[in-house]
Each structure stands twice: as C-alpha cells, then as structure tokens.
Short mmCIF file of C-alpha atoms and ligand atoms in Angstrom, two decimals:
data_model
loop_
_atom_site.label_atom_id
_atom_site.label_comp_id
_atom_site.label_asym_id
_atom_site.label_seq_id
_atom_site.Cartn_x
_atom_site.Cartn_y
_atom_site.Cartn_z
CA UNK A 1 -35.22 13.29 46.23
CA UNK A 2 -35.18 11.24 43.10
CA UNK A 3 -32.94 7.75 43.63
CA UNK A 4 -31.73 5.44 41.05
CA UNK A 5 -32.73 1.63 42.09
CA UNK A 6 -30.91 -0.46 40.47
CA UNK A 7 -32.56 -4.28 41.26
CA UNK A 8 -33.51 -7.28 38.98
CA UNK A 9 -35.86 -9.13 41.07
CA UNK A 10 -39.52 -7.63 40.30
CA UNK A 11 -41.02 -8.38 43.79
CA UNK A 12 -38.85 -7.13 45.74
CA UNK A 13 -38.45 -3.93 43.61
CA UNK A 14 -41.73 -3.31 43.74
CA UNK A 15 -41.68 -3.56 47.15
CA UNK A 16 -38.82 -1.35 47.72
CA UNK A 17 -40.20 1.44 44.90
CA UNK A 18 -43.94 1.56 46.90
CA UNK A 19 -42.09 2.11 50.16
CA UNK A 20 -40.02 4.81 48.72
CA UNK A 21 -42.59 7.00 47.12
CA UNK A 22 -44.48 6.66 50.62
CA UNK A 23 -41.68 8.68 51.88
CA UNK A 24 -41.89 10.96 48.61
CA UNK A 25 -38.82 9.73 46.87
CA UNK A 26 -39.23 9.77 43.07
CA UNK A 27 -37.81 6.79 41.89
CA UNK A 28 -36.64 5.30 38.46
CA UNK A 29 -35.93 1.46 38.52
CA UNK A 30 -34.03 -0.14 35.99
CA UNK A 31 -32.79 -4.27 35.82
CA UNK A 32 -29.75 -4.00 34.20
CA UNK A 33 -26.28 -1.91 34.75
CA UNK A 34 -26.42 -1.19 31.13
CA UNK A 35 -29.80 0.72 31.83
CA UNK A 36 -28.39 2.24 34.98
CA UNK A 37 -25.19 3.49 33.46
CA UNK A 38 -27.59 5.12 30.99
CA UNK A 39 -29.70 6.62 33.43
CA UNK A 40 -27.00 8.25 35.31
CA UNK A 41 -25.58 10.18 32.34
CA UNK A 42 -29.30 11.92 31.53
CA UNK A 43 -30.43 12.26 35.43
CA UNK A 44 -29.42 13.46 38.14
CA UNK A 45 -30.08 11.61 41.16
CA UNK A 46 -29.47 12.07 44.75
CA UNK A 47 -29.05 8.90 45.77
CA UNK A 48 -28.41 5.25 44.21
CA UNK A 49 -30.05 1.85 45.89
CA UNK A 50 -27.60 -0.69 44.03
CA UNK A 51 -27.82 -4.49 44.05
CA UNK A 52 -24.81 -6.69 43.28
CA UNK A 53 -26.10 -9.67 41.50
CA UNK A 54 -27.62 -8.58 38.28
CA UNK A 55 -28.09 -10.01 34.70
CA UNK A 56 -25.32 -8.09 33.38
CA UNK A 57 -22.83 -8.35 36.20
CA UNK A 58 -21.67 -7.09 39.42
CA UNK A 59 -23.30 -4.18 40.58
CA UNK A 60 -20.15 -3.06 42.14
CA UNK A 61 -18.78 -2.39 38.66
CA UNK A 62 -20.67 0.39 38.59
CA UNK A 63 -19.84 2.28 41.43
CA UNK A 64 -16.63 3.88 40.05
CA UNK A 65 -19.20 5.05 36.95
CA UNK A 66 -21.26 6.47 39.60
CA UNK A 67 -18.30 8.62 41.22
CA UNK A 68 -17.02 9.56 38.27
CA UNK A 69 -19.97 11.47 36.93
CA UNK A 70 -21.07 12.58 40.62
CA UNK A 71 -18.43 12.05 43.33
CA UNK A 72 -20.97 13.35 46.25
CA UNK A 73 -23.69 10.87 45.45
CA UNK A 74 -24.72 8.81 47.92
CA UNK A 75 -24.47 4.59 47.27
CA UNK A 76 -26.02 2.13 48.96
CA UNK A 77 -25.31 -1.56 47.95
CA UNK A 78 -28.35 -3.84 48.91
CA UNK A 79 -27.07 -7.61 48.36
CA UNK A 80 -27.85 -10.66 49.37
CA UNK A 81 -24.18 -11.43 49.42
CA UNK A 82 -23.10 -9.82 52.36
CA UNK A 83 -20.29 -11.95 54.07
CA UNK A 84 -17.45 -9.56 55.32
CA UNK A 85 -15.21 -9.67 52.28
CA UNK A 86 -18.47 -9.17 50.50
CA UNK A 87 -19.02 -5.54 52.85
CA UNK A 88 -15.75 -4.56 52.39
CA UNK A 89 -15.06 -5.05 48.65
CA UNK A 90 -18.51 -2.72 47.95
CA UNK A 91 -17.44 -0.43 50.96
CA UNK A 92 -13.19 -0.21 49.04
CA UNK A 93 -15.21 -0.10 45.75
CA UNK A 94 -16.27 3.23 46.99
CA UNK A 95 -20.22 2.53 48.05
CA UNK A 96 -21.21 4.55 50.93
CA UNK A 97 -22.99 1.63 52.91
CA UNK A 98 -23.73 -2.11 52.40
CA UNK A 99 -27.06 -3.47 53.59
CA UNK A 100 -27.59 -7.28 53.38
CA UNK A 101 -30.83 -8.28 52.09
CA UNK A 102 -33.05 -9.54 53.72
CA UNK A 103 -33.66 -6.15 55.47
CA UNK A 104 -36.39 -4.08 57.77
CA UNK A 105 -37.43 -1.28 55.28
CA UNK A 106 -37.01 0.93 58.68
CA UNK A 107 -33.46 -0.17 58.75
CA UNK A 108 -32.92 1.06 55.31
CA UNK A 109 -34.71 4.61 55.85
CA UNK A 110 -32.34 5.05 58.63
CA UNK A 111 -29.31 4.23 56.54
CA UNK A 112 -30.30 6.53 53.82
CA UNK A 113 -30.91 9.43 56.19
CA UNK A 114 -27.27 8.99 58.06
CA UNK A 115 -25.60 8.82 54.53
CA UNK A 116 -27.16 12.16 53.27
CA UNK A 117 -25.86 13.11 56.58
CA UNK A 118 -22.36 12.41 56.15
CA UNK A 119 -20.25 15.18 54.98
CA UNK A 120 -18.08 13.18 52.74
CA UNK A 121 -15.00 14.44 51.15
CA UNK A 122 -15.90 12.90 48.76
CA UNK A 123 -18.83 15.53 48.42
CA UNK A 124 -16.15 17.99 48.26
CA UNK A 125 -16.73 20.89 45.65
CA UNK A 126 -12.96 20.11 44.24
CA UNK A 127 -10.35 17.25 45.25
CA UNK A 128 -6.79 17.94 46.05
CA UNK A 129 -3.11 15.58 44.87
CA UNK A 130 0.08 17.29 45.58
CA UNK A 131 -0.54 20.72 42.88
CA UNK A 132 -3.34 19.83 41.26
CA UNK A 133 -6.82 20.36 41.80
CA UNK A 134 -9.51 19.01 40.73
CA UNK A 135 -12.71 21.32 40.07
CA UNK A 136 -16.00 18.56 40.28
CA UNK A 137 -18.84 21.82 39.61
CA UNK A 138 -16.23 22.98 36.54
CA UNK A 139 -14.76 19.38 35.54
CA UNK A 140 -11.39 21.42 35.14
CA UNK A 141 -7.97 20.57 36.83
CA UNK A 142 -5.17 22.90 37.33
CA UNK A 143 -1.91 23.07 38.42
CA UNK A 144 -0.57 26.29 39.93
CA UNK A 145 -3.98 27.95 38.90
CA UNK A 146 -3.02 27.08 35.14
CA UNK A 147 -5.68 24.78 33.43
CA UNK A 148 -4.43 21.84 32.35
CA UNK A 149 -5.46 21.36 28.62
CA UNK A 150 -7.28 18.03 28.97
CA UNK A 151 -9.35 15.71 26.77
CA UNK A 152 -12.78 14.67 28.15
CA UNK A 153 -11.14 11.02 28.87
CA UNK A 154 -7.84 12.41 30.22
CA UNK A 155 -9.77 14.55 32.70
CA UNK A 156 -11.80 10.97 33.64
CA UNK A 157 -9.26 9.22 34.09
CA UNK A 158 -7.50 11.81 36.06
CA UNK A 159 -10.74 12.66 38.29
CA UNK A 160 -10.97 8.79 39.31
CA UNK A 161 -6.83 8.48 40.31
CA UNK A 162 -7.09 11.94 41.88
CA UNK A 163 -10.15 10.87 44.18
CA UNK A 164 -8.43 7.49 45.11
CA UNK A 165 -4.90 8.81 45.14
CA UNK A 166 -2.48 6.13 47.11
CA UNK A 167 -4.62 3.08 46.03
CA UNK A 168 -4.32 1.04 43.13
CA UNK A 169 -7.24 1.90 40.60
CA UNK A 170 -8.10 -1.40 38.53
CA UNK A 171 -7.99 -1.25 35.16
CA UNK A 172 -11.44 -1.98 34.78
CA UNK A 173 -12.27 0.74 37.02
CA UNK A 174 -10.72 3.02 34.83
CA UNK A 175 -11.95 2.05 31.72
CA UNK A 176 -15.43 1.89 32.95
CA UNK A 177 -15.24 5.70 34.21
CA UNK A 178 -14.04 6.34 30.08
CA UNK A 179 -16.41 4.34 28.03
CA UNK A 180 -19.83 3.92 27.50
CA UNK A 181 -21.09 0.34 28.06
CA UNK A 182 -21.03 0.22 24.09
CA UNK A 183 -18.07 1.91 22.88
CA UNK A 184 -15.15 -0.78 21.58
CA UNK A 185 -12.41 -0.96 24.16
CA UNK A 186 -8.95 -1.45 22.89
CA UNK A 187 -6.35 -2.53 24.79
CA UNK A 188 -4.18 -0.11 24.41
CA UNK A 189 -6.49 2.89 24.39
CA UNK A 190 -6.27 3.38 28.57
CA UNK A 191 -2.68 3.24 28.12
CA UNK A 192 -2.45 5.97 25.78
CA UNK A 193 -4.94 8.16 27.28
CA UNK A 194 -2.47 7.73 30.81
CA UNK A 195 0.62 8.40 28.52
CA UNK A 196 -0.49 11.82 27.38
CA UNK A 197 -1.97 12.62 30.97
CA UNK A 198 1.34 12.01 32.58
CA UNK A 199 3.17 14.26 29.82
CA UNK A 200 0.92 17.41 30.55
CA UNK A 201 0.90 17.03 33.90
CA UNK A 202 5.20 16.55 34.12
CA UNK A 203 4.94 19.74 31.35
CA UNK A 204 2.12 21.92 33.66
CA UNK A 205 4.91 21.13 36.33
CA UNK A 206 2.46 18.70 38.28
CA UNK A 207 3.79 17.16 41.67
CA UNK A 208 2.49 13.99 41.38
CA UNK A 209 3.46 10.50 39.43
CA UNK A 210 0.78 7.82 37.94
CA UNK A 211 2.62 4.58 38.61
CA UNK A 212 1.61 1.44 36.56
CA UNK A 213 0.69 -1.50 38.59
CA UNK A 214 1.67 -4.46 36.11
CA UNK A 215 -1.90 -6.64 35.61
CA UNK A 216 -3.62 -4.60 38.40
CA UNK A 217 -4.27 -0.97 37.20
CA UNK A 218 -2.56 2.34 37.88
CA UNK A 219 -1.80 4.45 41.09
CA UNK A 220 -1.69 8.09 41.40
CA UNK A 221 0.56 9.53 44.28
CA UNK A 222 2.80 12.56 44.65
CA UNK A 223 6.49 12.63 43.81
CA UNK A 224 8.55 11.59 46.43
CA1 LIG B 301 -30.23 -9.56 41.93
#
C-alpha cells in the first residue's frame, strides 16, 4: 500500500509517517499541494491522507485533481477544521472521509480499512450519463459504442462532469482537473474547451446537455 500524505506540520507528520510504515504502508510525504499534485501524476497511490490548511491553500482543492487522474482512490481529509460545514464541504468536494485532528492513530487505521472497504462507484471500471460512457482503465468515452474524438482536456473535463453529473462543478474544479499547477490559465480557455465538447457530443448524437451556471461553474445532465 503506498499513500500520499499530504501535511505541513513536521511533528505531526512524522508522527503519522512512523505509524504508517509500522503497519507496512510505504509512504511519500510532501508539504505543499504543488508537490502533491506532482506526485500524483508520476505515482500511483492507493490511498491519499490530505490536510486542509496548507502553505499553498486548501487541501480540498485538490481533491477533484485526485479523482480526475484516479476516480477509485481512496481520500481521507485530516483537518483541524472540522465543524460540520467544514465535514461536509470535504465530504461534497468528493473526499471519502473527514477525520478531525486531534485523532487516536487507532481511529484512523480503522477509517482507512472501512474506506478500502467500500465499493464505491466511484471505483467503477467506467461511469455512465444518459449515452455516454466513460472508460476510466482506457480514458476513452463513447457514445453508441462510437469513440468520441476527444482532446486530452476535453476528455478531463468531460470525466469530472460525467462523475458528478446533476451537480454544479465549480469552475475552479474544472480547471484544476485541466492544468498543471504551472500552466497559464486564461479565462476563456475552459470555455472553449466546453464549447467544442458540447459540439461533438450534440454531433456523436450524445443524450446529455452541459449547462453553464453563470459565476458558479458548469453542470452536466441528460436532455430532458
Ligand atoms: Ca496544516
């Protein structure tokens, strides 16, 4: 089991890291999303520990990175800001469990045995909207068993609406599923990339819309 812990305070990390390779987990730590973006596009891990408040930002930004490049990982957010709206914005964000910190290391093991447990759909092998589907082990969609001729950041986006079909995707979200933590973002470029999505899927014959919510994000849902 190798996890990605993703923590700025050195104590505690230590702490955490000696307690994990007790239980033979082979763990890389990194401080910084930045770091942890990059580590998730060269390893592959099979589970992430994620704090919230890091130098960088809010760990929770990261979770729709973490989906998007493997939508059966398992994410658990360890933060010391756990008041309910806390728990539910990292449990909406798409993180498999919230722990607040301080915690019994026991309480943890336990957490990260029932979420390797859990038979999430979002595990699933391919996700389904309306026609299309969505093939995670082939990173392919098609409608009507025809492949849809995608760009890399088309299928991204697509991948990300697809697996939270009937909610409103941020735009953030979205953009941080496309780019790297270094690549320029214009403003427009999201846009664009939706705009030629939505014209092969209409021309593949696709039963679904992408709806843009005005200053929110975008919505994927089927036609009604
Ligand atoms: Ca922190």
């Amino acid at each position: 089991m190798r996890v990605l812990l993703v923590e700025d305070e050195v104590e505690f990390a230590d702490t955490l890291r000696g307690a994990l390779e007790r239980e033979r987990f082979i763990v890389d730590h990194v401080d910084r999303l930045a770091f942890a973006r990059e580590a998730v596009l060269s390893a592959s891990y099979d589970l992430v520990l994620l704090d919230r408040t890091l130098p960088d930002g809010d760990g929770l930004s990261l979770v729709p990175v973490l989906r998007a490049e493997n939508p059966g990982l398992p994410i658990i957010v360890l933060s010391a800001r756990g008041e309910i709206p806390d728990r539910v914005a990292g449990l909406d964000e798409g993180a498999d469990d919230y722990l607040k910190k301080p915690f019994a290391l026991e309480e943890l093991f336990a957490r990260i045995r029932a979420v390797r447990r859990r038979p999430a759909d979002l595990g699933a092998e391919e996700i389904r909207a309306g026609s299309i589907i969505f093939d995670l082990t082939y990173d392919e969609a098609t409608v009507g068993g025809v492949r849809l001729d995608l760009a890399r950041r088309e299928l991204r986006v697509l991948a990300v609406l697809m697996k939270r079909r009937g909610r409103t995707v941020p735009r953030e979200s979205l953009e941080q599923a496309v780019y790297g933590f270094d690549d320029e973002v214009q403003s427009n470029t999201l846009d664009s990339h939706i705009s030629r999505l939505r014209r092969k899927l209409a021309e593949a014959g696709a039963d679904i819309e992408i709806h843009a919510i005005r200053g929110v994000g975008y919505l994927l849902r089927a036609s009604a």
